[in-house]
Amino acid sequence: MSFRYDIRLSGSGGQGLILMGIILAEAIGVYDGKYVAQTQSYGPEARGGSSKAEVVVSDEEIDYPKAMQLDLLLAMNQKSCDDYYMDLKSDGILIVDSTFVNQVPLPKAYRIPFTRIARENLKREMVANIVALGAIAKLTTIVTPRAVETAVLARVPKGTEQLNRDALKAGMAAAMKARKAVMPHMLSERVDEDT
């Protein structure tokens, strides 16, 4: 039986979700060597409208590229959390940007203030998506932190490499804190594996 893992990255236009989906797909497909399909959709408004990117991962060729039942949902705003959490599998992972998501429907969700971290710690709100990628690399086993870093550095503009590397590290550190808060009894063996 084949393996399939469905990911949806959701929020609003201007949060970098499409780029995030492309980077995540490249990390998984090119650098981790799995089959991957990436799709995206967004509203007619360039900024502020709904936006989502989906990444489907498998160990064999993918015949349907859209996410169906989600293994992972990233919600960067309240609307996307409200609209999509019902698509999660019962054992799926919900990660929210707690800067903008105040009402979390599932008790075991990871609440990480990606935008606040980017704004306050890195002085660049535009890297909130990269902070979130760092968290995904730590909270799941679907992509390795090394593959994410390689894919990010291959995509970002020259001269911003250190900022983006710092954003990834901030996301990974925040993920470890969130993991302790959600599952204190299940501290992972991945804690220091790749940092």
Coordinates of C-alpha atoms in Angstrom, one line a residue:
M1 CA 0.0 0.0 0.0
S2 CA 1.4 3.4 -1.0
F3 CA 2.2 6.2 1.4
R4 CA 0.4 9.6 0.9
Y5 CA 0.8 12.7 3.0
D6 CA -1.4 15.8 2.3
I7 CA -0.4 19.2 3.4
R8 CA -2.3 22.5 3.2
L9 CA -0.6 25.9 3.9
S10 CA -3.4 28.5 4.3
G11 CA -3.8 32.1 5.1
S12 CA -4.2 35.4 3.2
G13 CA -2.5 36.9 0.2
G14 CA 0.8 38.6 1.1
Q15 CA 1.8 36.0 3.7
G16 CA 4.0 34.2 1.3
L17 CA 2.1 30.9 1.2
I18 CA 2.6 30.2 -2.4
L19 CA 6.4 30.6 -2.1
M20 CA 6.3 28.5 1.0
G21 CA 4.5 25.7 -0.9
I22 CA 7.0 25.8 -3.7
I23 CA 10.0 25.7 -1.2
L24 CA 8.4 22.9 0.8
A25 CA 7.7 20.9 -2.4
E26 CA 11.3 21.4 -3.6
A27 CA 12.7 20.4 -0.2
I28 CA 10.7 17.2 -0.1
G29 CA 11.0 16.3 -3.8
V30 CA 14.4 17.5 -4.9
Y31 CA 16.4 17.2 -1.7
D32 CA 14.6 14.4 0.2
G33 CA 13.9 12.4 -2.9
K34 CA 10.1 11.7 -2.5
Y35 CA 7.4 12.1 -5.0
V36 CA 5.6 15.4 -4.6
A37 CA 2.9 17.5 -6.2
Q38 CA 2.3 21.2 -5.4
T39 CA -0.8 23.2 -6.3
Q40 CA -2.0 26.6 -5.2
S41 CA -5.0 28.9 -5.3
Y42 CA -5.8 32.4 -4.2
G43 CA -8.6 34.9 -4.5
P44 CA -8.8 37.7 -7.0
E45 CA -7.3 40.1 -4.5
A46 CA -3.5 40.0 -4.6
R47 CA -3.2 41.0 -1.0
G48 CA -5.6 40.1 1.9
G49 CA -7.7 37.6 0.0
S50 CA -7.7 33.9 0.8
S51 CA -4.6 32.0 -0.3
K52 CA -3.5 28.4 0.0
A53 CA -0.8 26.1 -1.3
E54 CA -1.1 22.3 -1.1
V55 CA 1.7 19.8 -1.2
V56 CA 1.0 16.1 -1.6
V57 CA 3.8 13.6 -0.8
S58 CA 4.0 10.0 -1.7
D59 CA 6.4 7.1 -2.2
E60 CA 5.1 6.6 -5.7
E61 CA 3.8 8.7 -8.6
I62 CA 0.9 10.9 -7.6
D63 CA -2.2 10.6 -9.7
Y64 CA -4.3 13.3 -7.9
P65 CA -2.3 16.4 -7.0
K66 CA -4.8 18.1 -4.6
A67 CA -4.9 17.6 -0.9
M68 CA -7.9 15.5 0.2
Q69 CA -7.7 14.5 3.9
L70 CA -5.1 16.6 5.5
D71 CA -2.2 15.2 7.5
L72 CA -0.9 18.7 8.2
L73 CA -2.7 22.0 8.1
L74 CA -0.9 25.3 8.7
A75 CA -3.3 28.2 9.3
M76 CA -1.7 31.6 9.2
N77 CA -5.0 33.4 10.0
Q78 CA -8.3 32.7 11.8
K79 CA -10.4 32.4 8.6
S80 CA -8.2 29.7 7.2
C81 CA -8.2 27.8 10.5
D82 CA -12.0 28.0 10.6
D83 CA -12.4 27.0 7.0
Y84 CA -10.0 24.0 6.8
Y85 CA -9.6 22.3 10.2
M86 CA -12.5 20.0 9.4
D87 CA -10.4 18.6 6.5
L88 CA -7.8 17.3 9.0
K89 CA -7.5 13.6 9.6
S90 CA -8.2 12.6 13.2
D91 CA -4.5 12.2 13.8
G92 CA -3.6 15.2 11.6
I93 CA -1.4 18.0 12.8
L94 CA -2.7 21.6 13.1
I95 CA -0.2 24.4 13.4
V96 CA -1.5 28.0 13.7
D97 CA 0.1 31.4 13.7
S98 CA -1.0 32.5 17.1
T99 CA -0.4 36.1 16.2
F100 CA -3.6 36.0 14.2
V101 CA -5.4 32.8 15.3
N102 CA -7.0 33.2 18.7
Q103 CA -9.7 30.5 18.6
V104 CA -8.1 27.1 18.0
P105 CA -10.6 24.3 17.5
L106 CA -8.4 21.4 18.5
P107 CA -6.7 21.1 21.9
K108 CA -3.5 19.5 20.5
A109 CA -2.8 22.2 18.0
Y110 CA 0.6 23.8 17.9
R111 CA 0.3 27.5 18.6
I112 CA 3.3 29.5 17.4
P113 CA 3.4 33.3 16.8
F114 CA 5.2 33.1 13.5
T115 CA 4.4 36.7 12.5
R116 CA 5.3 38.1 15.9
I117 CA 8.6 36.3 15.9
A118 CA 9.4 37.6 12.4
R119 CA 8.4 41.1 13.4
E120 CA 10.0 41.4 16.8
N121 CA 13.0 39.0 16.7
L122 CA 14.0 39.4 13.0
K123 CA 12.6 42.9 12.3
R124 CA 11.1 41.6 9.0
E125 CA 7.5 40.4 9.1
M126 CA 7.9 39.1 5.5
V127 CA 9.9 36.1 6.8
A128 CA 7.0 34.7 8.9
N129 CA 6.5 32.1 6.2
I130 CA 10.2 31.0 6.6
V131 CA 9.8 30.9 10.4
A132 CA 6.8 28.6 9.8
L133 CA 8.8 26.3 7.4
G134 CA 11.4 25.9 10.2
A135 CA 8.6 24.8 12.6
I136 CA 7.2 22.3 10.0
A137 CA 10.6 20.8 9.7
K138 CA 10.8 20.2 13.4
L139 CA 7.2 19.2 14.1
T140 CA 6.8 16.6 11.3
T141 CA 9.0 13.9 9.8
I142 CA 7.8 14.7 6.3
V143 CA 10.8 16.9 5.5
T144 CA 14.3 17.1 6.9
P145 CA 15.5 20.4 8.3
R146 CA 18.6 20.2 6.1
A147 CA 16.4 19.9 2.9
V148 CA 14.3 22.8 4.0
E149 CA 17.3 25.0 4.6
T150 CA 18.8 24.0 1.2
A151 CA 15.6 24.8 -0.6
V152 CA 15.1 28.1 1.2
L153 CA 18.6 29.3 0.4
A154 CA 18.2 28.3 -3.3
R155 CA 15.0 30.4 -3.6
V156 CA 15.6 33.6 -1.6
P157 CA 17.1 36.7 -3.1
K158 CA 20.9 37.2 -2.8
G159 CA 21.8 39.1 0.2
T160 CA 19.0 37.7 2.4
E161 CA 20.5 34.3 3.1
Q162 CA 21.4 35.0 6.7
L163 CA 18.1 36.6 7.5
N164 CA 16.3 33.5 6.1
R165 CA 18.6 31.1 7.9
D166 CA 17.9 33.0 11.1
A167 CA 14.2 32.7 10.4
L168 CA 14.4 29.0 9.9
K169 CA 16.3 28.6 13.2
A170 CA 13.8 30.8 15.0
G171 CA 10.9 28.6 13.7
M172 CA 12.7 25.4 14.8
A173 CA 13.3 26.8 18.3
A174 CA 9.7 27.9 18.6
A175 CA 8.5 24.5 17.4
M176 CA 10.4 22.8 20.1
K177 CA 8.8 25.0 22.8
A178 CA 5.4 24.4 21.3
R179 CA 6.0 20.7 21.2
K180 CA 6.8 20.7 24.9
A181 CA 3.6 22.7 25.6
V182 CA 1.4 20.2 23.6
M183 CA 3.1 16.9 24.4
P184 CA 5.4 17.3 27.4
H185 CA 5.6 13.5 27.8
M186 CA 6.6 12.9 24.2
L187 CA 9.8 14.9 23.8
S188 CA 11.1 13.8 20.5
E189 CA 14.3 12.2 19.7
R190 CA 14.5 14.7 16.9
V191 CA 15.2 17.5 19.4
D192 CA 18.8 18.0 18.5
E193 CA 19.1 15.7 15.6
D194 CA 19.5 18.4 13.0
T195 CA 20.3 21.6 14.7

